[in-house]
Coordinates of N, CA, C and O in Angstrom, one line a residue:
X11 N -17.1 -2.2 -24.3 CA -17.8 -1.0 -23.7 C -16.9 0.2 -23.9 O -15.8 0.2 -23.3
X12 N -17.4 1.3 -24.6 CA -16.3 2.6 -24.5 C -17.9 3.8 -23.5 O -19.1 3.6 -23.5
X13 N -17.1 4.7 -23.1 CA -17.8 5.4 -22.7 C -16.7 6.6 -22.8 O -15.5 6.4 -22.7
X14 N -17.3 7.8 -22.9 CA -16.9 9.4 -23.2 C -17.6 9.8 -22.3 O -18.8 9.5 -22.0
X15 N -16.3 10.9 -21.9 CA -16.7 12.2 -20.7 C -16.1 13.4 -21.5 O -14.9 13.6 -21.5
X16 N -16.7 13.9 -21.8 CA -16.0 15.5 -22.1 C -16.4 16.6 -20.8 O -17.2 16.5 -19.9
X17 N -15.4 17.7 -20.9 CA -15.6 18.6 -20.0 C -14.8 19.8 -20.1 O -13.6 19.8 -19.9
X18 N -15.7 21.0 -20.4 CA -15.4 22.5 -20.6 C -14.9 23.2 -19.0 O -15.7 23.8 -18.2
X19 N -13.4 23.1 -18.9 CA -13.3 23.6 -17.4 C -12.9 25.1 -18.0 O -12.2 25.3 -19.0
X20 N -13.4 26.2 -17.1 CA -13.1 27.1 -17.2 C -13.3 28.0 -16.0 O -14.4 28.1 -15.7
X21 N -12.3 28.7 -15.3 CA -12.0 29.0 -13.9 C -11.8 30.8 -14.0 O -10.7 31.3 -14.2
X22 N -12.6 31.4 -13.9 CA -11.9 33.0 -13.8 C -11.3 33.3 -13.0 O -11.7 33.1 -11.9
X23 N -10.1 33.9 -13.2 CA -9.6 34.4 -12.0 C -10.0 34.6 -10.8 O -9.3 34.3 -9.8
X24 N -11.4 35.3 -10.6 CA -12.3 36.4 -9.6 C -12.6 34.7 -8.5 O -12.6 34.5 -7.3
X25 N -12.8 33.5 -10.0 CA -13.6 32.3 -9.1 C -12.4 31.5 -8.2 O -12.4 31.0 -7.1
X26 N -11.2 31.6 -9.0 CA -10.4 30.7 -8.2 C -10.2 30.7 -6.4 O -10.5 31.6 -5.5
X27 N -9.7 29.6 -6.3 CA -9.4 29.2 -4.8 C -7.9 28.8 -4.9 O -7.5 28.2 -6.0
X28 N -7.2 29.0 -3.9 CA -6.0 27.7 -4.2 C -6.4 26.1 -3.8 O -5.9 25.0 -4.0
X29 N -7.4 26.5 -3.2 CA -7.2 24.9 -2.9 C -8.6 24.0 -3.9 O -8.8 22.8 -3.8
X30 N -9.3 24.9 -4.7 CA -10.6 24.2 -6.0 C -9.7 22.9 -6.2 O -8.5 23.0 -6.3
X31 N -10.5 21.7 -6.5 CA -10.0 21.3 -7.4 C -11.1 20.6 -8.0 O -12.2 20.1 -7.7
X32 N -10.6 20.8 -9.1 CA -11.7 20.2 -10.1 C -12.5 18.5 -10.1 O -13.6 18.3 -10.4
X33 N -11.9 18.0 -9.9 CA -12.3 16.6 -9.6 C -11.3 16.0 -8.2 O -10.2 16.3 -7.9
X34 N -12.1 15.0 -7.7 CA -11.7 14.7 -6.6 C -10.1 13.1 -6.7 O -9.4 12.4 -7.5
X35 N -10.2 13.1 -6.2 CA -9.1 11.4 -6.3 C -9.8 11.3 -6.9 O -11.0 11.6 -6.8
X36 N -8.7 10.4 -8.4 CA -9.5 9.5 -9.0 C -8.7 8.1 -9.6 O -7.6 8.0 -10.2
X37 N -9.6 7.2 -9.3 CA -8.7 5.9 -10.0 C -9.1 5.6 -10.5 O -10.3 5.6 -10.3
X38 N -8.3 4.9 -12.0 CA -9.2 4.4 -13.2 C -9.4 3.0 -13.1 O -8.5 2.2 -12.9
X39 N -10.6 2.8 -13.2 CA -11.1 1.1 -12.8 C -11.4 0.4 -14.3 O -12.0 -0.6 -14.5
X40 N -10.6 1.6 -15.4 CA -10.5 1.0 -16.3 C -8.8 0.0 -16.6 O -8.1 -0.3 -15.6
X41 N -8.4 -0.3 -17.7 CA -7.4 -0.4 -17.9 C -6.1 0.3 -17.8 O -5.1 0.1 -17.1
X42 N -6.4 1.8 -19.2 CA -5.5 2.8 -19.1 C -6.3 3.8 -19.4 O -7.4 3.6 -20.1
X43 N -5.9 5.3 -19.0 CA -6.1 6.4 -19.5 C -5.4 7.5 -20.3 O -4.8 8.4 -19.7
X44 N -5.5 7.4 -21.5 CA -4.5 8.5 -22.5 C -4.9 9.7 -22.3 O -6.1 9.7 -22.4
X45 N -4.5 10.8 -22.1 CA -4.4 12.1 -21.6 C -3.1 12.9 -22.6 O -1.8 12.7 -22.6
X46 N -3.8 13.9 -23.4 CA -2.7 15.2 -23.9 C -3.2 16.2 -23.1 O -4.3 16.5 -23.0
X47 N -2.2 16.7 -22.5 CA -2.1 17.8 -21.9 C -2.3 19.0 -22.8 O -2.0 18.9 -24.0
X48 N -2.7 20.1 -22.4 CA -2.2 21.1 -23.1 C -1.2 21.9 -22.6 O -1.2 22.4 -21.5
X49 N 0.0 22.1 -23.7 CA 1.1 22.5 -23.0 C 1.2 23.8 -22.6 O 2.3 24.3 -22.8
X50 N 0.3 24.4 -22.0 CA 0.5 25.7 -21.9 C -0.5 25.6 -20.1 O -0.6 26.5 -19.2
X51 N -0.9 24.6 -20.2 CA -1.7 25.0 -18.4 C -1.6 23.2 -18.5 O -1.9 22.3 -19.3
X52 N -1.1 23.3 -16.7 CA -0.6 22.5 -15.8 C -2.1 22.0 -15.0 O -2.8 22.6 -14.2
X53 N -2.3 20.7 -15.5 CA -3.8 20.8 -14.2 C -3.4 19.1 -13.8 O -3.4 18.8 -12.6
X54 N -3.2 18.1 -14.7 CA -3.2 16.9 -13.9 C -2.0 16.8 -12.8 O -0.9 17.2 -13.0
X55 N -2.6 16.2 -11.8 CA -1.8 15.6 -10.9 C -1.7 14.0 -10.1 O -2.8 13.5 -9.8
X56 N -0.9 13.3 -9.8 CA -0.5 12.1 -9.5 C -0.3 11.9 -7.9 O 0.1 12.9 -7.3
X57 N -0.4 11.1 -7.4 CA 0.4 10.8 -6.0 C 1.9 9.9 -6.2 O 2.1 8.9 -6.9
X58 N 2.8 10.7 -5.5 CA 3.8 10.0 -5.3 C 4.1 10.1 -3.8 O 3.5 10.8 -3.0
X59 N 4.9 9.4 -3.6 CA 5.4 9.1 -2.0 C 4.4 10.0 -1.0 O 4.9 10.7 -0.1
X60 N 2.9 9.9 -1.4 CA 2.3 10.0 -0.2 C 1.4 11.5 -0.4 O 0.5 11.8 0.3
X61 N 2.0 12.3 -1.3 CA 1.7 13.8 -1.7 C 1.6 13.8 -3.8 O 2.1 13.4 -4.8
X62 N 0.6 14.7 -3.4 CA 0.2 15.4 -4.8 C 1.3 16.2 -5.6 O 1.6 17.3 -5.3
X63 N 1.9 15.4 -6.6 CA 3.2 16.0 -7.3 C 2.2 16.6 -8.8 O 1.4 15.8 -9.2
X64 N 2.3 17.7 -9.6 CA 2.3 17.8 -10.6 C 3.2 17.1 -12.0 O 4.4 16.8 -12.2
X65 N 2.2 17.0 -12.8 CA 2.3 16.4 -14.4 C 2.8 17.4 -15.5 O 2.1 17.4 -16.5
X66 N 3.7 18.0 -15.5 CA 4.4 19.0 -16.5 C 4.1 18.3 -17.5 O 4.7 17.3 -17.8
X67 N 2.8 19.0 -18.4 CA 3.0 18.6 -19.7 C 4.2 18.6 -20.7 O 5.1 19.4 -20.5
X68 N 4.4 17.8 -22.0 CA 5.4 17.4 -22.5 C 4.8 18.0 -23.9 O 3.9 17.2 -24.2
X69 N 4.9 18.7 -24.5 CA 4.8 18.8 -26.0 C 5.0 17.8 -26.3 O 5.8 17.0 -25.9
X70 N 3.6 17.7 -27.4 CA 3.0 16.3 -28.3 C 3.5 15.2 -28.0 O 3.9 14.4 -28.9
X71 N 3.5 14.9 -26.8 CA 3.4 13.3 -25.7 C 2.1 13.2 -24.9 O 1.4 14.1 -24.5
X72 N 1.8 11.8 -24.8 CA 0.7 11.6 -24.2 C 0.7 11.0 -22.4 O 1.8 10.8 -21.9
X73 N 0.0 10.8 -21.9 CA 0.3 10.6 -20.3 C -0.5 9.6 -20.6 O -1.6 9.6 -21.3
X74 N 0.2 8.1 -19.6 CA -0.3 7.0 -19.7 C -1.1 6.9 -18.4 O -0.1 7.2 -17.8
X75 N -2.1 6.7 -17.4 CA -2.4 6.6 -16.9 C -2.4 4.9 -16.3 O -3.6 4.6 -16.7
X76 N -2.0 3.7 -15.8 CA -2.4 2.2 -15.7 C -3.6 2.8 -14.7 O -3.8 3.7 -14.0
X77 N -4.5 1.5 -15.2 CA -5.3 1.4 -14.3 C -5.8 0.7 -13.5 O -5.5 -0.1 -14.4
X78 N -6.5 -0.1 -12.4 CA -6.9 -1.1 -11.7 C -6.8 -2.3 -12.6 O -5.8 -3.0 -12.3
X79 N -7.7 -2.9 -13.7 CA -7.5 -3.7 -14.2 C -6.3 -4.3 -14.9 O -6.0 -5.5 -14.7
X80 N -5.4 -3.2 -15.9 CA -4.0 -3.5 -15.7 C -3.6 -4.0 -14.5 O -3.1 -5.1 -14.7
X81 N -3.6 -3.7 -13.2 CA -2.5 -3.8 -12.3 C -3.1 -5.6 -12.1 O -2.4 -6.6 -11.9
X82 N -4.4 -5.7 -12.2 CA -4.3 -7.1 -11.6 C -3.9 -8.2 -12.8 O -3.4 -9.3 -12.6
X83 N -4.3 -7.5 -14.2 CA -3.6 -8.4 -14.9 C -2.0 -8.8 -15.2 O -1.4 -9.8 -15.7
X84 N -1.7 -7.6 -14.8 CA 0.2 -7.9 -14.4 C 0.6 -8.2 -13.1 O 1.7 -7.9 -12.5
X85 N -0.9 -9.0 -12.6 CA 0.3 -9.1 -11.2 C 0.7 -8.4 -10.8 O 1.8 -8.6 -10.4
X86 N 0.2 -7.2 -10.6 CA 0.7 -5.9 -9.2 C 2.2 -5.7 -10.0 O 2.9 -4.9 -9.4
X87 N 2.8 -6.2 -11.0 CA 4.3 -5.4 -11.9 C 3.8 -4.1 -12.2 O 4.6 -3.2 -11.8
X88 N 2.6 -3.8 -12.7 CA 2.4 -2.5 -13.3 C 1.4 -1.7 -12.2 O 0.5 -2.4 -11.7
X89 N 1.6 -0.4 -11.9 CA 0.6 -0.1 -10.5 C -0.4 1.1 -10.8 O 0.0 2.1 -11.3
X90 N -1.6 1.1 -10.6 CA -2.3 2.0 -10.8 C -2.6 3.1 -10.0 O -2.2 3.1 -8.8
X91 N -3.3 4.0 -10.6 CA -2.6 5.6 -10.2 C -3.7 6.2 -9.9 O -4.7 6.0 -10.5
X92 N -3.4 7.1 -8.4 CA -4.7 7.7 -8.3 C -3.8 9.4 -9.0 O -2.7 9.8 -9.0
X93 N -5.0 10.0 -9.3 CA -4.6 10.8 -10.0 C -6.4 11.9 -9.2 O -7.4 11.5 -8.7
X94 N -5.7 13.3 -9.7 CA -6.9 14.1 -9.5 C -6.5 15.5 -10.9 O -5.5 15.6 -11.5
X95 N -7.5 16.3 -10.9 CA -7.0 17.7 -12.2 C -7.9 18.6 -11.4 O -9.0 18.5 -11.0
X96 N -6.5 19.9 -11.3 CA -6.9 21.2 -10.2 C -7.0 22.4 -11.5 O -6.5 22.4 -12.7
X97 N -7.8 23.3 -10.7 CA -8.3 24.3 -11.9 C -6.8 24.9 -12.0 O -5.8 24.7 -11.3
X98 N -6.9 25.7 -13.2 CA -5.6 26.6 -13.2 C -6.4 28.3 -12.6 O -7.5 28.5 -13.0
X99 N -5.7 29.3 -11.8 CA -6.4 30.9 -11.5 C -6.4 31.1 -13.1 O -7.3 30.9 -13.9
X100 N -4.8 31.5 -13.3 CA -5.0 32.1 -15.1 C -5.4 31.2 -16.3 O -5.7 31.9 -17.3
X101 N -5.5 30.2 -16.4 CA -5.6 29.8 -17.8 C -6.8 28.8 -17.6 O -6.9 28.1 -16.6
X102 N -8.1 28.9 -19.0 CA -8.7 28.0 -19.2 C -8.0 26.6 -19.9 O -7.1 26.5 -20.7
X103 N -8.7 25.4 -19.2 CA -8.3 24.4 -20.3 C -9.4 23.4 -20.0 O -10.1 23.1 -19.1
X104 N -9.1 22.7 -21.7 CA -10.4 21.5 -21.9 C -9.9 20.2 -21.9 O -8.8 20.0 -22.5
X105 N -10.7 19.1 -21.4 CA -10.3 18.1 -20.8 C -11.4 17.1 -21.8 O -12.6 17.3 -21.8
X106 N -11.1 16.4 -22.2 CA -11.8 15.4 -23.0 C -11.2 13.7 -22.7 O -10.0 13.5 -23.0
X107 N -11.9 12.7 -22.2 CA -11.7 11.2 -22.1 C -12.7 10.7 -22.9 O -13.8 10.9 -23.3
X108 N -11.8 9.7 -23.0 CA -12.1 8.4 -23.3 C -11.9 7.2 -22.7 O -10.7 7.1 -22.4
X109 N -12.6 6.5 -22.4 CA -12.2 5.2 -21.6 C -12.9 3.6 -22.3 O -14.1 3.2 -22.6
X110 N -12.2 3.2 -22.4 CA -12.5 1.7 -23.1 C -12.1 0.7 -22.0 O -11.0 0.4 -21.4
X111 N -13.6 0.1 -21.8 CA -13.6 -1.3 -20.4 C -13.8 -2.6 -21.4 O -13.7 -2.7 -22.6
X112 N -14.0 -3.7 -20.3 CA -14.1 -4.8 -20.9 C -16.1 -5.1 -20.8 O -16.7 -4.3 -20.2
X113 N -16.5 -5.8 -21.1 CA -18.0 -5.9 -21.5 C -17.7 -6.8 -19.9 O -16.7 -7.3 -19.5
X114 N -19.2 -6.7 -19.4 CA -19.5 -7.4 -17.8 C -19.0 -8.2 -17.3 O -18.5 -8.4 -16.2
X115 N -19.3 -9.4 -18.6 CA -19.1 -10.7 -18.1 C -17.2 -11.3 -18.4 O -16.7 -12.3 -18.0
X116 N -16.6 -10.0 -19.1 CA -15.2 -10.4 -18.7 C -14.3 -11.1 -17.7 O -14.4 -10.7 -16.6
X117 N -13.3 -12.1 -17.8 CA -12.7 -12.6 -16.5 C -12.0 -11.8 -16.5 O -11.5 -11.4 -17.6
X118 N -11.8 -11.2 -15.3 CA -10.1 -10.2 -15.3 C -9.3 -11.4 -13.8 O -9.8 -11.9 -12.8
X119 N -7.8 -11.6 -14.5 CA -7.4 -12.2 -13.6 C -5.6 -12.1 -13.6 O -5.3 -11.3 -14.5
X120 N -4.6 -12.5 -13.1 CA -3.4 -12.3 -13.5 C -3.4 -13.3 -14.6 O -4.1 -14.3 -14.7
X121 N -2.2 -12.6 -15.7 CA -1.6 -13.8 -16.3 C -1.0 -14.4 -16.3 O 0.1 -14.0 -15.9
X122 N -1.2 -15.9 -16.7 CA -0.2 -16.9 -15.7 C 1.0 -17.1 -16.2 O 1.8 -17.9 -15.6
X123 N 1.6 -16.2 -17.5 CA 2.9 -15.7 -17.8 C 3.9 -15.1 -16.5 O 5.1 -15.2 -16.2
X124 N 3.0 -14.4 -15.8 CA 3.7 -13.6 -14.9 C 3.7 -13.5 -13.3 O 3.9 -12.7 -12.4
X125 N 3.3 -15.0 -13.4 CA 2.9 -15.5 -11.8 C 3.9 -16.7 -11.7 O 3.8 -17.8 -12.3
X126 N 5.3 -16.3 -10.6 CA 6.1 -17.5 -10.6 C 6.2 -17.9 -9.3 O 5.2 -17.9 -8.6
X127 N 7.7 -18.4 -8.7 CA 8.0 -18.3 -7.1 C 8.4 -17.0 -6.3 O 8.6 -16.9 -5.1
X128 N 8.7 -15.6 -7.9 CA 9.2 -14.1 -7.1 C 8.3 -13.5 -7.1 O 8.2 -12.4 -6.5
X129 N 7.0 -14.1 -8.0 CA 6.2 -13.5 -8.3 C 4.2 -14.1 -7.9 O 3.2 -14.1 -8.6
X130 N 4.5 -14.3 -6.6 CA 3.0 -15.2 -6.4 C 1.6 -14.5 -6.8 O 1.3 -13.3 -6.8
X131 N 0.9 -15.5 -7.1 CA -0.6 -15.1 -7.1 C -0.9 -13.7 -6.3 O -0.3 -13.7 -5.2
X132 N -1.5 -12.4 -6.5 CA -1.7 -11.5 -6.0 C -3.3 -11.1 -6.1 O -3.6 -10.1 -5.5
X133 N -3.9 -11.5 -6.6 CA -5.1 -11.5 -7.2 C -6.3 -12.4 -7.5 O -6.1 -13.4 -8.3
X134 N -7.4 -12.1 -7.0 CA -8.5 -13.9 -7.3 C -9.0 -13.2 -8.6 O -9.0 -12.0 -8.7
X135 N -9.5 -14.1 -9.5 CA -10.2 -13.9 -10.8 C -11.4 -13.5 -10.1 O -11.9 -13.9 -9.0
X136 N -11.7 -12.5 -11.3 CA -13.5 -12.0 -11.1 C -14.0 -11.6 -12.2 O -13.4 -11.8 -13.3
X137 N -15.0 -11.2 -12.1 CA -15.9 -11.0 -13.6 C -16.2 -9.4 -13.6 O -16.7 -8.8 -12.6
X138 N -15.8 -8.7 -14.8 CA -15.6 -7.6 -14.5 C -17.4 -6.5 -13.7 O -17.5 -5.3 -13.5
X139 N -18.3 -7.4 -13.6 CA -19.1 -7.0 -13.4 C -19.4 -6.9 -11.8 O -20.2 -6.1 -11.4
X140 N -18.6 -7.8 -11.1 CA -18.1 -8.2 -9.6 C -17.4 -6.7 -9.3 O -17.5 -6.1 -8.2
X141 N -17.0 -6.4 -9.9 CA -16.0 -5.2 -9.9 C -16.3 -3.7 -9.8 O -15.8 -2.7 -9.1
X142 N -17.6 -4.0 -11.0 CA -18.2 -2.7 -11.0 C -19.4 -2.6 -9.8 O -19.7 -1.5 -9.3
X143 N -19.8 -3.5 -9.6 CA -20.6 -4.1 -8.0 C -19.6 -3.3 -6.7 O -20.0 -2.3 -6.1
X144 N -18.4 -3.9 -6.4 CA -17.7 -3.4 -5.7 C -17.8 -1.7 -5.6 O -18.2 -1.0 -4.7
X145 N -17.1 -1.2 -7.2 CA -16.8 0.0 -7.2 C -18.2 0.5 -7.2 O -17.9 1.2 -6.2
X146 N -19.3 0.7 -7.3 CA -20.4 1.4 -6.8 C -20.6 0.9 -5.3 O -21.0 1.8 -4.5
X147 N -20.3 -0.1 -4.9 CA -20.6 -0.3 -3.1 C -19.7 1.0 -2.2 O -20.1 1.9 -1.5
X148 N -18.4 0.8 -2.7 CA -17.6 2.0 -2.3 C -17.9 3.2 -2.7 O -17.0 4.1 -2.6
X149 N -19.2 3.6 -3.4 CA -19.4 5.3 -3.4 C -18.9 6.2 -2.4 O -18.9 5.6 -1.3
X150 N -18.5 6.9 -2.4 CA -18.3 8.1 -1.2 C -17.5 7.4 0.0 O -17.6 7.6 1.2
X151 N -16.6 6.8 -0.6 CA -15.4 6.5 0.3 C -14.4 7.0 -0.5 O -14.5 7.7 -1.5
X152 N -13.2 6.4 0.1 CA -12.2 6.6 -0.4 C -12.0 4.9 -1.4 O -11.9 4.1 -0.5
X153 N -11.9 4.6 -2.0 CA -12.6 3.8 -3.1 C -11.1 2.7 -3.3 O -10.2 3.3 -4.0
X154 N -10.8 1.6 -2.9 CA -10.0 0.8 -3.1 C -10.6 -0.5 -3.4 O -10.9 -1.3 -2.6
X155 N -10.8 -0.5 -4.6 CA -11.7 -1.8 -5.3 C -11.4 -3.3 -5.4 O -11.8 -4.4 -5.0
X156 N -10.4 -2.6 -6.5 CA -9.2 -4.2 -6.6 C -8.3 -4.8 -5.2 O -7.8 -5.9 -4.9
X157 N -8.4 -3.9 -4.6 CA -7.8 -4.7 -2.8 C -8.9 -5.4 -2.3 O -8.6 -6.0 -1.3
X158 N -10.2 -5.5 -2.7 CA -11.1 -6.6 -2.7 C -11.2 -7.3 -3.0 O -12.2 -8.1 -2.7
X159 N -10.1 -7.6 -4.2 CA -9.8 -8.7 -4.6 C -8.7 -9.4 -4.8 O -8.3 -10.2 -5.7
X160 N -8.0 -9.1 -3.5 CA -6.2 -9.1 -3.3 C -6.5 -10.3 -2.8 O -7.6 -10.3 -2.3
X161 N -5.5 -11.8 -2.7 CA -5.3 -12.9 -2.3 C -4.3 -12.4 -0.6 O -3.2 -11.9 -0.7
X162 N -4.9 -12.6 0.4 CA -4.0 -12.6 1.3 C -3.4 -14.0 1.8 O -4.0 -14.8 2.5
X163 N -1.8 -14.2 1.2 CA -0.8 -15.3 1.3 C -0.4 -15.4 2.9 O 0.4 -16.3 3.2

């Protein structure tokens, strides 16, 4: 399954807010998200320890995003990111994704490569379609999907 979102963000000065932001929290309930910045205007941002830190673009590097499904297939090693993109006052910029999922009836589960005695079960297998069930039940919440599918030890 791939699905494309494009989007023409463009903010005039006259419109800005400090606090607009263009899209709200967001977590990818895909695998990963690749993202080039344009190096000239700052708009993704990440949570870290609790607060919205800025993504300084890198000339011709890309930003990896993990996403839900990664995290359960590595066993919670790899962690997925909520992330949001704030207008810039001065600079327009264009935002183009891509996202590649797995088709409905996928198992997503840990791999048993990476489930030991440091490393227990963190995760029940589901069908990626259980998933997307979930992630539409949590509309208009604050949206933690895959913790519906956390093993509590």
């Amino acid at each position: 399954m791939i699905a494309w979102r494009g989007e023409w963000v463009r903010i005039l000065p006259e419109q800005h807010k400090q606090t607009t932001i263009h899209h709200a929290r967001i977590r990818n309930k895909f695998k990963v998200t690749v993202v080039l910045q344009t190096e000239q205007v700052q708009g993704l941002q990440v949570i870290k320890d609790e607060k919205w830190v800025p993504v300084d673009p890198i000339p011709n590097a890309f930003v990896i995003n993990v996403g839900d499904q990664l995290q359960v297939l590595s066993n919670g090693r790899y962690k997925s990111v909520h992330h949001r993109v704030v207008t810039n006052k001065d600079k327009t910029r264009i935002s183009m994704a891509m996202f590649c999922g797995p088709n409905m009836d996928t198992i997503i589960g840990p791999m048993e490569e990476l489930i030991d005695d440091q490393h227990p079960l963190l995760y029940r297998s589901y069908r990626f379609s259980e998933f997307m069930e979930e992630f539409h039940r949590q509309e208009g919440t604050r949206r933690r999907v895959k913790e519906a599918f956390e093993l509590h030890n």
